[in-house]
Every structure is written in C-alpha cells, then in structure tokens.
Amino acid sequence: MATVLIVGKPNVGKSTLFNKLVRKKKAIVEDEEGVTRDPVQDIVEWYGKTFKLVDTCGVFDNPQDIISQKMKEITLNMIREADLVLFVVDGKRGITKEDESLADFLRKSNVDTILVANKAENLREFEREVKPELYSLGFGEPIPVSAEHNINLDTLLETIIKKLEEKGLDLESKPEITDAIKVAIVGRPNVGKSTLFNAILNKERALVSPIPGTTRDPVDEEVFIDGKKYVFVDTAGLRRRSRVEPRTVEKYSNYRVVDSIEKADVVVIVLDATQGITRQDQRIAGLVERRGRASVVVFNKWDLVEHREKRYDEFTKLFREKLYFIDYSPLIFTSADKGWNVDRVIDAINLAYASYTTKVPSSAINSALQKVLAFTNLPRGLKIFFGLQVDIKPPTFLFFVNSIEKIKNPQKVFLRKLIRDYVFPFEGSPIFLKFKRSR
Ligand SMILES: Nc1nc2c(ncn2[C@@H]2O[C@H](COP(=O)(O)OP(=O)(O)OP(=O)(O)O)[C@@H](O)[C@H]2O)c(=O)[nH]1
Ligand SMILES: Nc1nc2c(ncn2[C@@H]2O[C@H](COP(=O)(O)OP(=O)(O)OP(=O)(O)O)[C@@H](O)[C@H]2O)c(=O)[nH]1
C-alpha cells in the first residue's frame, strides 16, 4: 500500500491534520470488530482510493536529535518507507530555522514532498504574509489548509492521490488492517535474548520507536520491519544488557517472565544450544503453552556447537522430546552474535501469528471429523457430534459430545491432531479445546 508520511516541527498541527484526513473515510474500518485504531498510522480512503498515512509522532520534535546518528537512521528509514511526504509548516506564523533544516533534510533524502501550510484559515492573510517566503523552502507551490476548520482538505487529498498515481502506485487495493504483532523474547539468563533482540533491530529495514510516554527506558518498543508493525514487550531488560551492569535476581523472577508472556501474542523462547534443554527451559515453555500464546523456539549460540552441520536432527529430536507440549512451534537455529538466521526468526514470528489468528470454517472441521471418526475407535460410549472454532488468539474449538466425562487427555490429543493434520496446521500456535454436552 502506498505510504504517506507527515513531517513537521512541533505544534504546526500534524496530529490534527492526521486525524482529519483519517476520519474522512470511516466506513471501511470502523464497523469491523476487533480493529484497534492506531494513533500514528491509519488508512485514508477517498472515493475508492486508499493509502496509508503515518504520523511521525515527535520524531522530528527536537532538531538537535536529527543530528544524532541514531535519529538520522530512524528518520531516514521512515522516509525510505514513504512514497510521499507531507511537509507541514505553520501558515499563520511563517517559517523558522527549524523548518529550514527540515526542508534541507527532506531535499537531501530525495523524497517526493508536498508542502502543506496549515492554520491558513485566513487565506488572504496567508497569501499576503506567509506564502511568498515559503518558496524559499524549495518545494514549489504550498497547499494552504486549515486542519482545524476543515478548509481545503479535499484539495490536499486530490493532490496526494494525483502524486501517488503519477508514481504508478496502485491505490485501488483494499487495505489490510492488521494490528501490531506483540512479541516477547524469553529464556534463561545469558542465553542471548538481548543479543537476538539487537540483531533483529539491526536488520536494515527495522525502524524502532519507543511507545509514547516511555521514552527514557522503554518497556515496550514498536518496531517496523518491512512495513509491518511489531511491539516487542518488556524490552527494558533486553536494552539494559548493552551497558555493563550487574543484573538483579529480581529480573529473572517468575513474575517478570509471566508478565511478558501475558502481554505477547508470540513468544520467542530462546535456548542456549551449548547447554541443551534444561528444566528451567521446560518450565518457561510450559508457561507459554498454558497461557495459550503462540511460540517460536530458537536454539541460539549455534556457532559454538561443534560439528553443527550434522547435528540438526539430533537437536530437533531433543526439542521434540523435551518440549513435546509445544512441538508445533517453528524451530530455528541462530547465532544472534553473528546474525545467522535472524530473518528466519522474523518469518517464524509471522507464521506463528498467522496461525494464532486463523479462523477455519465449521464445514472443514466437520468433514475432517466424519472422515477420521470412520476409522477411529473412541472410548466406549463416547460420541463426538460436531465441532466449530469459537475463537482465535489462541484458536479455540468447541466440540459437542454426548459425555464430557469421557473426554480425557488422549481424546484431546486426538482432536488437536485431527485439526492440525486434516484442517489447518496452526504452526506455532496452541489449540484450545472446549466441550459441551449435547444429545
Ligand atoms: N488556527 C489553527 N490552529 C490549528 C490548526 N490545526 C491545528 N491547530 C492547533 O495547533 C496546535 C498544535 O496542533 P497539533 O495537531 O497537536 O500539532 P502537532 O504538529 O501534531 O504538534 P506536536 O504533536 O507537538 O508535534 C493545537 O492547539 C491545534 O488546535 C488550524 O488549521 N488552524
Ligand atoms: N557465541 C555466541 N555468543 C552469543 C550468542 N548470543 C549471545 N551470545 C553471548 O552470550 C552472552 C549473553 O548474551 P545476552 O544477549 O546478554 O543474553 P540474555 O539472555 O539477554 O542475558 P540476560 O540479560 O542475563 O538474561 C553475551 O556474552 C553474548 O555476547 C551467539 O549466538 N553466539
């Protein structure tokens, strides 16, 4: 989807403009259940054309910051992901040094830019007082608007769409509205969680922004990878690693791990390949399974394993034995340190999340049920009539049976396998089962 980025110094009315443009559509998303609206990124629809609008939410607040290398990377990444920039200036007060340095920055990054003069509700005054000096920014004719008073926003939208179409972008496609994928990275001390987290962030296309309000020591962080949004939860501990400081015992407490798991959709369970799978690893994996979260299992420090080329099977077997209760998880061998297979971890997170949110039709479950029951011996007297998926996150199935007491663990194992083998594999996701008595 075409992406338009709003850029401007503080207080020129970026958020107001963002909200007004986004609110122009409504219908397509608003009545969709479970769609959480995002304050910094949303879809704009205008007469059947759609594009994604992204607010920079304070990234450019402090011009001083743009100079710092880290901020430069972030802003450049954001700009690289954008097809068009709306450069917003104050149409009432005119331009300042800050606008000039932003203009400079935008020009150097070679991004297509529309100059928007906001707060121009008094159009005459704007034309006379402010407009002439705006040409010096080097973006040609400014478009005067008033976000607050809804003036000229249609013209702005038409100009945006015209520019995007001139670039050959397809604006007809329906937006995919996806929530951020919430990811937790967990594991015993020293297995390489922080190193893995940093390796993910170091991907060329990763763009990090702290969740507003937690700038100092971000607990959760938003990361865009290939335009997709992830929230890594509880990253403060992972961040702190880079400084050399003794960690407190508290950090490893049960509470902390449970808390991160609870906040996540997908949990990346990191193991130290040089140490196999310990009781503590099993305990953590058990928590993930019981809380019904999707999971990805990572054997890290693969670079330290001797004769590793010949040992994939051995480690896979170990995983299936010791973590059998989450054996649906994708298994990845990484060296976070050397950056091996970090891409695969990201792919696996995507896969697990897709499974976690998949809903299959009842017809598929019941034809599988019929097929398999034809050659299965259920415990005496047990009848399974019908099944349907009643929820996602995790996928939850309800089966109507004649006797709930007769459903024991083997029957649950049987039904889960039936679903995975005959309906949908749900790779990376647990499957929850519910039963109801029926005649
Ligand atoms: N007169 C006038 N005021 C406006 C207009 N649009 C926004 N404002 C006001 O300008 C102020 C700043 O608006 P915001 O939308 O918060 O500006 P921003 O650029 O997002 O600011 P930061 O979040 O600080 O970067 C608010 O008091 C708005 O009410 C407009 O079209 N005309
Ligand atoms: N050789 C090798 N070393 C690694 C790898 N990943 C991490 N390490 C090293 O292992 C040590 C621990 O890594 P961290 O990333 O701090 O581990 P952690 O799980 O975040 O540790 P805690 O914060 O104590 O929970 C560091 O010295 C890393 O450099 C890897 O893939 N290969």
Short mmCIF file of N, CA, C and O in Angstrom, two decimals, residues 235-320:
data_model
loop_
_atom_site.label_atom_id
_atom_site.label_comp_id
_atom_site.label_asym_id
_atom_site.label_seq_id
_atom_site.Cartn_x
_atom_site.Cartn_y
_atom_site.Cartn_z
N THR A 235 11.12 -4.68 26.85
CA THR A 235 12.47 -4.64 26.28
C THR A 235 13.46 -3.93 27.20
O THR A 235 14.65 -3.92 26.92
N ALA A 236 12.97 -3.34 28.30
CA ALA A 236 13.90 -2.61 29.18
C ALA A 236 15.04 -3.53 29.62
O ALA A 236 16.20 -3.15 29.57
N GLY A 237 14.70 -4.74 30.02
CA GLY A 237 15.72 -5.69 30.46
C GLY A 237 16.67 -6.04 29.33
O GLY A 237 17.87 -6.17 29.53
N LEU A 238 16.13 -6.16 28.13
CA LEU A 238 16.95 -6.51 26.97
C LEU A 238 17.88 -5.36 26.60
O LEU A 238 19.00 -5.55 26.20
N ARG A 239 17.36 -4.16 26.76
CA ARG A 239 18.14 -2.97 26.45
C ARG A 239 19.30 -2.80 27.41
O ARG A 239 20.40 -2.46 27.04
N ARG A 240 18.97 -2.99 28.67
CA ARG A 240 19.95 -2.70 29.72
C ARG A 240 21.21 -3.51 29.54
O ARG A 240 22.28 -3.15 29.97
N ARG A 241 21.06 -4.63 28.87
CA ARG A 241 22.18 -5.53 28.65
C ARG A 241 23.41 -4.84 28.05
O ARG A 241 24.54 -5.18 28.38
N SER A 242 23.16 -3.89 27.18
CA SER A 242 24.28 -3.31 26.47
C SER A 242 25.25 -2.59 27.42
O SER A 242 26.44 -2.54 27.20
N ARG A 243 24.69 -2.05 28.49
CA ARG A 243 25.58 -1.47 29.49
C ARG A 243 26.10 -2.60 30.38
O ARG A 243 25.43 -3.59 30.59
N VAL A 244 27.29 -2.40 30.85
CA VAL A 244 27.83 -3.45 31.72
C VAL A 244 27.40 -3.13 33.14
O VAL A 244 27.92 -2.24 33.78
N GLU A 245 26.40 -3.84 33.60
CA GLU A 245 25.98 -3.63 34.98
C GLU A 245 25.42 -4.94 35.52
O GLU A 245 24.83 -5.72 34.78
N PRO A 246 25.64 -5.16 36.78
CA PRO A 246 25.15 -6.41 37.34
C PRO A 246 23.63 -6.43 37.37
O PRO A 246 23.00 -5.44 37.73
N ARG A 247 23.08 -7.50 36.92
CA ARG A 247 21.63 -7.60 36.93
C ARG A 247 21.14 -8.16 38.26
O ARG A 247 21.82 -8.96 38.90
N THR A 248 20.01 -7.71 38.66
CA THR A 248 19.47 -8.19 39.93
C THR A 248 18.73 -9.50 39.72
O THR A 248 18.27 -9.81 38.63
N VAL A 249 18.61 -10.24 40.81
CA VAL A 249 17.91 -11.52 40.75
C VAL A 249 16.45 -11.30 40.36
O VAL A 249 15.87 -12.08 39.63
N GLU A 250 15.94 -10.19 40.82
CA GLU A 250 14.52 -9.86 40.59
C GLU A 250 14.15 -10.02 39.11
O GLU A 250 13.07 -10.48 38.77
N LYS A 251 15.07 -9.65 38.24
CA LYS A 251 14.78 -9.64 36.82
C LYS A 251 14.36 -11.01 36.30
O LYS A 251 13.60 -11.12 35.36
N TYR A 252 14.93 -12.02 36.90
CA TYR A 252 14.64 -13.36 36.39
C TYR A 252 13.44 -13.98 37.09
O TYR A 252 13.14 -15.14 36.91
N SER A 253 12.85 -13.19 37.95
CA SER A 253 11.77 -13.78 38.74
C SER A 253 10.65 -14.24 37.82
O SER A 253 10.44 -13.72 36.73
N ASN A 254 9.99 -15.22 38.30
CA ASN A 254 8.83 -15.77 37.66
C ASN A 254 7.87 -14.72 37.15
O ASN A 254 7.41 -14.75 36.02
N TYR A 255 7.63 -13.79 38.05
CA TYR A 255 6.64 -12.77 37.77
C TYR A 255 6.94 -12.05 36.47
O TYR A 255 6.09 -11.86 35.62
N ARG A 256 8.18 -11.72 36.31
CA ARG A 256 8.60 -10.96 35.14
C ARG A 256 8.33 -11.73 33.83
O ARG A 256 7.82 -11.19 32.86
N VAL A 257 8.70 -12.99 33.85
CA VAL A 257 8.51 -13.81 32.65
C VAL A 257 7.02 -13.98 32.35
O VAL A 257 6.59 -13.80 31.21
N VAL A 258 6.27 -14.30 33.38
CA VAL A 258 4.83 -14.50 33.19
C VAL A 258 4.20 -13.22 32.63
O VAL A 258 3.38 -13.26 31.73
N ASP A 259 4.65 -12.11 33.17
CA ASP A 259 4.14 -10.84 32.74
C ASP A 259 4.39 -10.59 31.25
O ASP A 259 3.50 -10.18 30.51
N SER A 260 5.62 -10.85 30.81
CA SER A 260 5.93 -10.64 29.38
C SER A 260 5.12 -11.58 28.52
O SER A 260 4.64 -11.20 27.46
N ILE A 261 5.01 -12.82 28.96
CA ILE A 261 4.26 -13.80 28.18
C ILE A 261 2.82 -13.34 28.04
O ILE A 261 2.23 -13.39 26.96
N GLU A 262 2.29 -12.84 29.13
CA GLU A 262 0.90 -12.42 29.12
C GLU A 262 0.65 -11.25 28.16
O GLU A 262 -0.40 -11.15 27.57
N LYS A 263 1.64 -10.42 28.00
CA LYS A 263 1.47 -9.25 27.13
C LYS A 263 1.63 -9.59 25.65
O LYS A 263 1.32 -8.78 24.80
N ALA A 264 2.14 -10.78 25.35
CA ALA A 264 2.54 -11.08 23.97
C ALA A 264 1.51 -11.92 23.22
O ALA A 264 0.69 -12.60 23.82
N ASP A 265 1.57 -11.82 21.89
CA ASP A 265 0.87 -12.78 21.02
C ASP A 265 1.81 -13.95 20.73
O ASP A 265 1.41 -15.10 20.79
N VAL A 266 3.03 -13.60 20.38
CA VAL A 266 4.02 -14.61 20.01
C VAL A 266 5.20 -14.52 20.98
O VAL A 266 5.73 -13.44 21.21
N VAL A 267 5.58 -15.65 21.55
CA VAL A 267 6.71 -15.68 22.47
C VAL A 267 7.87 -16.40 21.80
O VAL A 267 7.72 -17.53 21.33
N VAL A 268 9.00 -15.73 21.74
CA VAL A 268 10.21 -16.35 21.21
C VAL A 268 10.96 -16.94 22.40
O VAL A 268 11.41 -16.21 23.28
N ILE A 269 11.03 -18.26 22.44
CA ILE A 269 11.70 -18.94 23.55
C ILE A 269 13.13 -19.22 23.12
O ILE A 269 13.37 -20.00 22.19
N VAL A 270 14.07 -18.57 23.78
CA VAL A 270 15.47 -18.70 23.38
C VAL A 270 16.16 -19.74 24.26
O VAL A 270 16.06 -19.71 25.50
N LEU A 271 16.84 -20.69 23.60
CA LEU A 271 17.59 -21.73 24.30
C LEU A 271 19.07 -21.56 23.95
O LEU A 271 19.40 -21.05 22.87
N ASP A 272 19.92 -22.00 24.86
CA ASP A 272 21.36 -21.98 24.59
C ASP A 272 21.75 -23.35 24.05
O ASP A 272 21.74 -24.34 24.79
N ALA A 273 22.09 -23.40 22.76
CA ALA A 273 22.36 -24.70 22.13
C ALA A 273 23.54 -25.43 22.77
O ALA A 273 23.60 -26.65 22.72
N THR A 274 24.42 -24.68 23.42
CA THR A 274 25.56 -25.36 24.04
C THR A 274 25.16 -26.05 25.34
O THR A 274 25.94 -26.78 25.93
N GLN A 275 23.94 -25.79 25.79
CA GLN A 275 23.52 -26.37 27.07
C GLN A 275 22.31 -27.29 26.94
O GLN A 275 21.74 -27.71 27.95
N GLY A 276 21.87 -27.55 25.73
CA GLY A 276 20.71 -28.42 25.58
C GLY A 276 19.45 -27.77 26.08
O GLY A 276 19.28 -26.56 25.97
N ILE A 277 18.56 -28.58 26.62
CA ILE A 277 17.30 -28.05 27.15
C ILE A 277 17.20 -28.41 28.63
O ILE A 277 17.19 -29.59 28.99
N THR A 278 17.18 -27.39 29.47
CA THR A 278 17.18 -27.63 30.92
C THR A 278 15.76 -27.62 31.49
O THR A 278 14.80 -27.28 30.78
N ARG A 279 15.65 -27.97 32.75
CA ARG A 279 14.36 -27.93 33.44
C ARG A 279 13.75 -26.54 33.38
O ARG A 279 12.55 -26.38 33.18
N GLN A 280 14.61 -25.58 33.57
CA GLN A 280 14.17 -24.19 33.56
C GLN A 280 13.58 -23.81 32.19
O GLN A 280 12.55 -23.14 32.10
N ASP A 281 14.22 -24.28 31.12
CA ASP A 281 13.69 -24.04 29.77
C ASP A 281 12.30 -24.67 29.63
O ASP A 281 11.39 -24.07 29.06
N GLN A 282 12.19 -25.89 30.15
CA GLN A 282 10.90 -26.59 30.05
C GLN A 282 9.80 -25.84 30.80
O GLN A 282 8.67 -25.75 30.35
N ARG A 283 10.20 -25.32 31.95
CA ARG A 283 9.24 -24.60 32.77
C ARG A 283 8.75 -23.34 32.03
O ARG A 283 7.55 -23.05 31.99
N ILE A 284 9.67 -22.63 31.41
CA ILE A 284 9.29 -21.41 30.68
C ILE A 284 8.37 -21.76 29.50
O ILE A 284 7.33 -21.14 29.29
N ALA A 285 8.75 -22.81 28.76
CA ALA A 285 7.93 -23.23 27.62
C ALA A 285 6.54 -23.65 28.08
O ALA A 285 5.54 -23.38 27.40
N GLY A 286 6.50 -24.29 29.24
CA GLY A 286 5.22 -24.72 29.80
C GLY A 286 4.31 -23.53 30.09
O GLY A 286 3.10 -23.56 29.83
N LEU A 287 4.91 -22.47 30.62
CA LEU A 287 4.14 -21.25 30.90
C LEU A 287 3.54 -20.71 29.61
O LEU A 287 2.38 -20.31 29.56
N VAL A 288 4.34 -20.70 28.56
CA VAL A 288 3.89 -20.16 27.28
C VAL A 288 2.70 -20.96 26.76
O VAL A 288 1.70 -20.42 26.31
N GLU A 289 2.83 -22.28 26.86
CA GLU A 289 1.76 -23.14 26.36
C GLU A 289 0.48 -22.96 27.19
O GLU A 289 -0.59 -22.80 26.64
N ARG A 290 0.64 -22.96 28.49
CA ARG A 290 -0.55 -22.86 29.35
C ARG A 290 -1.26 -21.53 29.20
O ARG A 290 -2.47 -21.46 29.31
N ARG A 291 -0.49 -20.49 28.96
CA ARG A 291 -1.13 -19.18 28.78
C ARG A 291 -1.72 -19.04 27.39
O ARG A 291 -2.25 -17.99 27.03
N GLY A 292 -1.54 -20.04 26.56
CA GLY A 292 -2.17 -20.01 25.24
C GLY A 292 -1.55 -19.00 24.29
O GLY A 292 -2.24 -18.38 23.49
N ARG A 293 -0.24 -18.84 24.36
CA ARG A 293 0.41 -17.92 23.44
C ARG A 293 1.08 -18.70 22.31
O ARG A 293 1.50 -19.85 22.48
N ALA A 294 1.19 -18.06 21.15
CA ALA A 294 1.92 -18.66 20.04
C ALA A 294 3.41 -18.67 20.40
O ALA A 294 3.85 -17.86 21.22
N SER A 295 4.17 -19.58 19.80
CA SER A 295 5.58 -19.65 20.17
C SER A 295 6.50 -20.02 19.02
O SER A 295 6.10 -20.68 18.06
N VAL A 296 7.73 -19.54 19.16
CA VAL A 296 8.81 -19.87 18.24
C VAL A 296 9.97 -20.29 19.14
O VAL A 296 10.24 -19.64 20.14
N VAL A 297 10.62 -21.40 18.80
CA VAL A 297 11.73 -21.86 19.63
C VAL A 297 13.04 -21.65 18.88
O VAL A 297 13.16 -21.96 17.70
N VAL A 298 14.00 -21.06 19.59
CA VAL A 298 15.28 -20.72 18.97
C VAL A 298 16.43 -21.40 19.71
O VAL A 298 16.56 -21.24 20.92
N PHE A 299 17.20 -22.20 19.00
CA PHE A 299 18.46 -22.69 19.56
C PHE A 299 19.53 -21.67 19.19
O PHE A 299 19.99 -21.61 18.05
N ASN A 300 19.91 -20.87 20.16
CA ASN A 300 20.89 -19.81 19.88
C ASN A 300 22.31 -20.30 20.19
O ASN A 300 22.50 -21.39 20.73
N LYS A 301 23.29 -19.49 19.86
CA LYS A 301 24.72 -19.81 20.00
C LYS A 301 25.10 -21.03 19.16
O LYS A 301 25.96 -21.82 19.54
N TRP A 302 24.40 -21.18 18.05
CA TRP A 302 24.64 -22.31 17.15
C TRP A 302 26.09 -22.31 16.65
O TRP A 302 26.67 -23.34 16.33
N ASP A 303 26.69 -21.12 16.61
CA ASP A 303 28.08 -21.01 16.15
C ASP A 303 29.04 -21.73 17.08
O ASP A 303 30.15 -22.09 16.69
N LEU A 304 28.61 -21.95 18.34
CA LEU A 304 29.51 -22.59 19.29
C LEU A 304 29.36 -24.12 19.32
O LEU A 304 30.09 -24.81 20.03
N VAL A 305 28.41 -24.63 18.54
CA VAL A 305 28.16 -26.07 18.55
C VAL A 305 29.13 -26.76 17.58
O VAL A 305 29.22 -26.36 16.41
N GLU A 306 29.83 -27.76 18.08
CA GLU A 306 30.79 -28.46 17.21
C GLU A 306 30.08 -29.40 16.24
O GLU A 306 29.06 -29.98 16.58
N HIS A 307 30.64 -29.55 15.08
CA HIS A 307 30.07 -30.41 14.03
C HIS A 307 28.60 -30.10 13.79
O HIS A 307 27.80 -30.99 13.58
N ARG A 308 28.25 -28.81 13.85
CA ARG A 308 26.84 -28.45 13.81
C ARG A 308 26.13 -28.85 12.53
O ARG A 308 24.95 -29.15 12.55
N GLU A 309 26.90 -28.93 11.41
CA GLU A 309 26.26 -29.24 10.13
C GLU A 309 25.54 -30.59 10.20
O GLU A 309 24.56 -30.80 9.49
N LYS A 310 26.05 -31.47 11.04
CA LYS A 310 25.48 -32.82 11.10
C LYS A 310 24.52 -33.00 12.27
O LYS A 310 24.10 -34.12 12.53
N ARG A 311 24.22 -31.92 12.97
CA ARG A 311 23.52 -32.14 14.23
C ARG A 311 22.11 -31.54 14.30
O ARG A 311 21.50 -31.50 15.37
N TYR A 312 21.60 -31.09 13.15
CA TYR A 312 20.25 -30.52 13.16
C TYR A 312 19.21 -31.54 13.65
O TYR A 312 18.35 -31.24 14.46
N ASP A 313 19.33 -32.77 13.15
CA ASP A 313 18.35 -33.80 13.51
C ASP A 313 18.38 -34.10 15.00
O ASP A 313 17.34 -34.23 15.64
N GLU A 314 19.58 -34.20 15.49
CA GLU A 314 19.75 -34.50 16.92
C GLU A 314 19.08 -33.43 17.80
O GLU A 314 18.35 -33.74 18.74
N PHE A 315 19.29 -32.17 17.43
CA PHE A 315 18.69 -31.09 18.22
C PHE A 315 17.17 -31.02 18.02
O PHE A 315 16.43 -30.70 18.94
N THR A 316 16.74 -31.33 16.81
CA THR A 316 15.29 -31.34 16.56
C THR A 316 14.63 -32.42 17.40
O THR A 316 13.56 -32.22 17.98
N LYS A 317 15.30 -33.55 17.50
CA LYS A 317 14.78 -34.66 18.29
C LYS A 317 14.71 -34.26 19.77
O LYS A 317 13.71 -34.51 20.45
N LEU A 318 15.78 -33.64 20.23
CA LEU A 318 15.82 -33.16 21.61
C LEU A 318 14.65 -32.22 21.89
O LEU A 318 13.97 -32.33 22.91
N PHE A 319 14.42 -31.33 20.95
CA PHE A 319 13.30 -30.38 21.08
C PHE A 319 11.97 -31.12 21.16
O PHE A 319 11.14 -30.85 22.03
N ARG A 320 11.78 -32.10 20.28
CA ARG A 320 10.51 -32.83 20.28
C ARG A 320 10.30 -33.65 21.55
O ARG A 320 9.18 -33.87 21.98
#
